[in-house]
Amino acid sequence: LSGTRRRPRSSEQRRTRYGSYIHCALASLYSAHRHPDSGGIVSTTAQILLVEDELSLAAGIQENLEAEGYGVEHIARGGEALTAILERDFDLVVLDVMLPEIDGYTICSRARAAKRDVPILFLTAKGEGADRIRGLKAGGDDYLNKPFHLDEFLLRVRAILRRRLWLETEAGKDRTISFGGNEFDVRAMT
């Protein structure tokens, strides 16, 4: 993807600006090389809803997603996030679990119950196996624990958006995939 990441001037500014979760990830990322290949076609105009109540962390994530070319809307409260998911279209939701008003698991479950098929990436400090399972059972598409490595997060975002684009492209075609006596209608996945 084109564009460059914005570089804070010092490690102290990074620590203050982005909070403790991604300080180390940012420090190593700014000295790393850009990804030579996006690994597939991904629209850089994808609209991402970032639901995170820790404002310094949200600012760092938003800045880096925008540097990758994505449009980002940040919401810090669970109730507002659920309303946005139900009423508007996003290409991806990055969702914390521990939020004011409504937790992330409930937001995800309610979105799925309302037939909202937007991909949801949980990004949370709740990293036990039971937490990850609960998030995926609620309808999450991926789950990443805090603290996290920024490169891994950005690659997961890119992969989710790439799969969504592929599914939307395939869904527009009149086709099925057959294998082992099974028939799979790609159009039914959207």
C-alpha positions as YAML, in Angstrom:
chain: A
units: angstrom
residues:
- id: 1
  name: LEU
  ca: [0.00, 0.00, 0.00]
- id: 2
  name: SER
  ca: [1.22, 3.48, -0.71]
- id: 3
  name: GLY
  ca: [1.79, 6.18, 1.85]
- id: 4
  name: THR
  ca: [4.10, 6.51, 4.78]
- id: 5
  name: ARG
  ca: [3.59, 6.18, 8.49]
- id: 6
  name: ARG
  ca: [3.95, 9.31, 10.54]
- id: 7
  name: ARG
  ca: [6.93, 9.13, 12.82]
- id: 8
  name: PRO
  ca: [6.82, 10.65, 16.32]
- id: 9
  name: ARG
  ca: [9.96, 12.64, 17.06]
- id: 10
  name: SER
  ca: [11.20, 10.77, 20.12]
- id: 11
  name: SER
  ca: [10.54, 7.63, 22.10]
- id: 12
  name: GLU
  ca: [9.19, 9.81, 24.91]
- id: 13
  name: GLN
  ca: [6.62, 11.33, 22.53]
- id: 14
  name: ARG
  ca: [5.70, 7.83, 21.34]
- id: 15
  name: ARG
  ca: [5.22, 6.67, 24.94]
- id: 16
  name: THR
  ca: [3.10, 9.69, 25.83]
- id: 17
  name: ARG
  ca: [1.16, 9.80, 22.60]
- id: 18
  name: TYR
  ca: [0.37, 6.13, 22.09]
- id: 19
  name: GLY
  ca: [0.33, 4.67, 25.57]
- id: 20
  name: SER
  ca: [2.11, 1.62, 26.86]
- id: 21
  name: TYR
  ca: [0.34, -1.01, 24.74]
- id: 22
  name: ILE
  ca: [2.01, -0.24, 21.46]
- id: 23
  name: HIS
  ca: [5.15, 1.67, 22.44]
- id: 24
  name: CYS
  ca: [7.52, -1.20, 21.70]
- id: 25
  name: ALA
  ca: [5.68, -2.19, 18.54]
- id: 26
  name: LEU
  ca: [5.88, 1.35, 17.19]
- id: 27
  name: ALA
  ca: [9.56, 1.69, 17.99]
- id: 28
  name: SER
  ca: [10.40, -1.45, 16.04]
- id: 29
  name: LEU
  ca: [7.95, -0.67, 13.24]
- id: 30
  name: TYR
  ca: [9.42, 2.72, 12.41]
- id: 31
  name: SER
  ca: [12.81, 1.13, 11.86]
- id: 32
  name: ALA
  ca: [11.34, -1.75, 9.80]
- id: 33
  name: HIS
  ca: [10.86, -1.87, 6.05]
- id: 34
  name: ARG
  ca: [7.53, -1.22, 4.39]
- id: 35
  name: HIS
  ca: [5.67, -4.31, 3.26]
- id: 36
  name: PRO
  ca: [6.82, -4.93, -0.33]
- id: 37
  name: ASP
  ca: [3.55, -6.56, -1.37]
- id: 38
  name: SER
  ca: [0.04, -6.14, -0.10]
- id: 39
  name: GLY
  ca: [-0.55, -9.86, -0.63]
- id: 40
  name: GLY
  ca: [-3.55, -9.15, -2.85]
- id: 41
  name: ILE
  ca: [-5.91, -6.43, -3.86]
- id: 42
  name: VAL
  ca: [-7.16, -4.46, -0.88]
- id: 43
  name: SER
  ca: [-9.06, -1.22, -1.22]
- id: 44
  name: THR
  ca: [-7.25, 1.50, 0.70]
- id: 45
  name: THR
  ca: [-10.48, 3.42, 0.90]
- id: 46
  name: ALA
  ca: [-12.00, 0.84, 3.24]
- id: 47
  name: GLN
  ca: [-13.99, 2.37, 6.08]
- id: 48
  name: ILE
  ca: [-13.06, 1.04, 9.52]
- id: 49
  name: LEU
  ca: [-14.93, 1.59, 12.76]
- id: 50
  name: LEU
  ca: [-12.50, 1.61, 15.70]
- id: 51
  name: VAL
  ca: [-14.22, 0.96, 19.02]
- id: 52
  name: GLU
  ca: [-11.72, 1.59, 21.82]
- id: 53
  name: ASP
  ca: [-12.19, 3.46, 25.10]
- id: 54
  name: GLU
  ca: [-8.49, 3.99, 25.84]
- id: 55
  name: LEU
  ca: [-8.03, 7.27, 23.98]
- id: 56
  name: SER
  ca: [-4.24, 7.25, 23.67]
- id: 57
  name: LEU
  ca: [-4.27, 3.74, 22.22]
- id: 58
  name: ALA
  ca: [-7.14, 4.64, 19.87]
- id: 59
  name: ALA
  ca: [-5.21, 7.69, 18.61]
- id: 60
  name: GLY
  ca: [-2.17, 5.55, 17.76]
- id: 61
  name: ILE
  ca: [-4.24, 2.87, 16.04]
- id: 62
  name: GLN
  ca: [-6.25, 5.45, 14.10]
- id: 63
  name: GLU
  ca: [-3.15, 7.30, 12.97]
- id: 64
  name: ASN
  ca: [-1.53, 4.12, 11.68]
- id: 65
  name: LEU
  ca: [-4.67, 2.88, 9.92]
- id: 66
  name: GLU
  ca: [-5.05, 6.27, 8.25]
- id: 67
  name: ALA
  ca: [-1.37, 6.17, 7.25]
- id: 68
  name: GLU
  ca: [-2.19, 2.89, 5.48]
- id: 69
  name: GLY
  ca: [-4.91, 4.73, 3.55]
- id: 70
  name: TYR
  ca: [-8.01, 3.57, 5.43]
- id: 71
  name: GLY
  ca: [-10.84, 5.82, 6.53]
- id: 72
  name: VAL
  ca: [-11.28, 5.47, 10.31]
- id: 73
  name: GLU
  ca: [-14.08, 6.51, 12.62]
- id: 74
  name: HIS
  ca: [-13.38, 6.22, 16.34]
- id: 75
  name: ILE
  ca: [-16.07, 5.60, 18.95]
- id: 76
  name: ALA
  ca: [-15.26, 5.10, 22.65]
- id: 77
  name: ARG
  ca: [-18.61, 3.94, 24.05]
- id: 78
  name: GLY
  ca: [-20.36, 0.63, 23.49]
- id: 79
  name: GLY
  ca: [-23.86, 2.01, 22.98]
- id: 80
  name: GLU
  ca: [-22.76, 4.46, 20.29]
- id: 81
  name: ALA
  ca: [-20.73, 1.73, 18.60]
- id: 82
  name: LEU
  ca: [-23.69, -0.66, 18.42]
- id: 83
  name: THR
  ca: [-25.88, 2.08, 16.93]
- id: 84
  name: ALA
  ca: [-23.23, 2.87, 14.31]
- id: 85
  name: ILE
  ca: [-22.82, -0.81, 13.36]
- id: 86
  name: LEU
  ca: [-26.57, -1.29, 13.03]
- id: 87
  name: GLU
  ca: [-27.25, 1.91, 11.09]
- id: 88
  name: ARG
  ca: [-24.21, 2.38, 8.85]
- id: 89
  name: ASP
  ca: [-21.96, 0.31, 6.62]
- id: 90
  name: PHE
  ca: [-18.33, -0.32, 7.49]
- id: 91
  name: ASP
  ca: [-15.80, -2.61, 5.85]
- id: 92
  name: LEU
  ca: [-14.35, -3.65, 9.21]
- id: 93
  name: VAL
  ca: [-14.98, -3.11, 12.91]
- id: 94
  name: VAL
  ca: [-12.03, -3.21, 15.31]
- id: 95
  name: LEU
  ca: [-13.70, -3.87, 18.65]
- id: 96
  name: ASP
  ca: [-12.45, -3.77, 22.23]
- id: 97
  name: VAL
  ca: [-14.26, -5.99, 24.75]
- id: 98
  name: MET
  ca: [-14.20, -3.90, 27.94]
- id: 99
  name: LEU
  ca: [-16.19, -0.81, 27.02]
- id: 100
  name: PRO
  ca: [-18.50, 1.60, 28.84]
- id: 101
  name: GLU
  ca: [-22.24, 0.84, 28.50]
- id: 102
  name: ILE
  ca: [-22.13, -2.39, 26.46]
- id: 103
  name: ASP
  ca: [-19.25, -4.86, 26.24]
- id: 104
  name: GLY
  ca: [-17.75, -5.89, 22.91]
- id: 105
  name: TYR
  ca: [-19.09, -9.47, 23.05]
- id: 106
  name: THR
  ca: [-22.65, -8.15, 23.38]
- id: 107
  name: ILE
  ca: [-22.12, -5.62, 20.58]
- id: 108
  name: CYS
  ca: [-20.90, -8.40, 18.29]
- id: 109
  name: SER
  ca: [-23.76, -10.77, 19.22]
- id: 110
  name: ARG
  ca: [-26.38, -8.07, 18.67]
- id: 111
  name: ALA
  ca: [-24.86, -7.08, 15.33]
- id: 112
  name: ARG
  ca: [-24.96, -10.70, 14.16]
- id: 113
  name: ALA
  ca: [-28.52, -11.15, 15.43]
- id: 114
  name: ALA
  ca: [-29.46, -8.10, 13.32]
- id: 115
  name: LYS
  ca: [-27.86, -9.80, 10.27]
- id: 116
  name: ARG
  ca: [-24.98, -7.34, 10.07]
- id: 117
  name: ASP
  ca: [-22.17, -9.24, 8.35]
- id: 118
  name: VAL
  ca: [-19.39, -6.66, 8.75]
- id: 119
  name: PRO
  ca: [-16.10, -8.37, 9.71]
- id: 120
  name: ILE
  ca: [-15.24, -7.85, 13.39]
- id: 121
  name: LEU
  ca: [-11.69, -8.00, 14.73]
- id: 122
  name: PHE
  ca: [-11.58, -8.12, 18.52]
- id: 123
  name: LEU
  ca: [-8.59, -6.18, 19.90]
- id: 124
  name: THR
  ca: [-8.59, -6.60, 23.66]
- id: 125
  name: ALA
  ca: [-6.64, -7.22, 26.84]
- id: 126
  name: LYS
  ca: [-8.91, -10.19, 27.59]
- id: 127
  name: GLY
  ca: [-6.64, -12.83, 26.14]
- id: 128
  name: GLU
  ca: [-7.44, -16.09, 27.91]
- id: 129
  name: GLY
  ca: [-8.53, -19.01, 25.77]
- id: 130
  name: ALA
  ca: [-12.09, -18.79, 27.10]
- id: 131
  name: ASP
  ca: [-12.21, -15.08, 26.15]
- id: 132
  name: ARG
  ca: [-11.05, -15.76, 22.59]
- id: 133
  name: ILE
  ca: [-13.57, -18.58, 22.23]
- id: 134
  name: ARG
  ca: [-16.35, -16.35, 23.56]
- id: 135
  name: GLY
  ca: [-15.46, -13.63, 21.05]
- id: 136
  name: LEU
  ca: [-15.42, -16.02, 18.12]
- id: 137
  name: LYS
  ca: [-18.67, -17.66, 19.23]
- id: 138
  name: ALA
  ca: [-20.26, -14.20, 19.47]
- id: 139
  name: GLY
  ca: [-19.52, -13.80, 15.76]
- id: 140
  name: GLY
  ca: [-16.05, -12.26, 15.70]
- id: 141
  name: ASP
  ca: [-13.89, -12.95, 12.66]
- id: 142
  name: ASP
  ca: [-10.54, -12.60, 14.40]
- id: 143
  name: TYR
  ca: [-9.16, -11.94, 17.88]
- id: 144
  name: LEU
  ca: [-5.92, -10.19, 18.79]
- id: 145
  name: ASN
  ca: [-4.67, -9.72, 22.35]
- id: 146
  name: LYS
  ca: [-3.21, -6.55, 23.84]
- id: 147
  name: PRO
  ca: [-0.38, -5.82, 23.98]
- id: 148
  name: PHE
  ca: [0.05, -6.50, 20.27]
- id: 149
  name: HIS
  ca: [2.62, -5.95, 17.55]
- id: 150
  name: LEU
  ca: [1.48, -3.21, 15.20]
- id: 151
  name: ASP
  ca: [2.70, -5.00, 12.08]
- id: 152
  name: GLU
  ca: [0.66, -8.08, 13.00]
- id: 153
  name: PHE
  ca: [-2.43, -5.95, 13.59]
- id: 154
  name: LEU
  ca: [-2.07, -4.17, 10.23]
- id: 155
  name: LEU
  ca: [-1.54, -7.48, 8.43]
- id: 156
  name: ARG
  ca: [-4.65, -8.95, 10.04]
- id: 157
  name: VAL
  ca: [-6.66, -5.90, 8.97]
- id: 158
  name: ARG
  ca: [-5.34, -6.25, 5.42]
- id: 159
  name: ALA
  ca: [-6.11, -9.99, 5.35]
- id: 160
  name: ILE
  ca: [-9.68, -9.53, 6.60]
- id: 161
  name: LEU
  ca: [-10.34, -6.81, 4.03]
- id: 162
  name: ARG
  ca: [-8.77, -8.92, 1.27]
- id: 163
  name: ARG
  ca: [-11.05, -11.87, 2.13]
- id: 164
  name: ARG
  ca: [-14.09, -9.60, 2.23]
- id: 165
  name: LEU
  ca: [-13.24, -8.15, -1.18]
- id: 166
  name: TRP
  ca: [-12.77, -11.64, -2.61]
- id: 167
  name: LEU
  ca: [-16.10, -12.81, -1.17]
- id: 168
  name: GLU
  ca: [-17.91, -9.76, -2.56]
- id: 169
  name: THR
  ca: [-16.31, -10.32, -5.97]
- id: 170
  name: GLU
  ca: [-17.18, -14.00, -5.98]
- id: 171
  name: ALA
  ca: [-20.69, -13.35, -4.67]
- id: 172
  name: GLY
  ca: [-21.41, -11.28, -7.76]
- id: 173
  name: LYS
  ca: [-20.72, -14.29, -9.96]
- id: 174
  name: ASP
  ca: [-23.28, -16.95, -10.64]
- id: 175
  name: ARG
  ca: [-21.27, -19.94, -9.47]
- id: 176
  name: THR
  ca: [-20.90, -22.72, -7.01]
- id: 177
  name: ILE
  ca: [-17.88, -24.67, -5.91]
- id: 178
  name: SER
  ca: [-18.13, -28.45, -5.80]
- id: 179
  name: PHE
  ca: [-15.81, -30.79, -3.95]
- id: 180
  name: GLY
  ca: [-16.10, -34.25, -2.40]
- id: 181
  name: GLY
  ca: [-19.79, -34.57, -3.20]
- id: 182
  name: ASN
  ca: [-20.51, -31.17, -1.58]
- id: 183
  name: GLU
  ca: [-21.73, -28.05, -3.32]
- id: 184
  name: PHE
  ca: [-20.91, -24.61, -1.94]
- id: 185
  name: ASP
  ca: [-22.77, -21.51, -3.14]
- id: 186
  name: VAL
  ca: [-20.31, -18.61, -2.82]
- id: 187
  name: ARG
  ca: [-23.15, -16.08, -3.17]
- id: 188
  name: ALA
  ca: [-24.66, -17.28, 0.12]
- id: 189
  name: MET
  ca: [-21.60, -16.06, 2.06]
- id: 190
  name: THR
  ca: [-22.37, -12.34, 1.74]
...
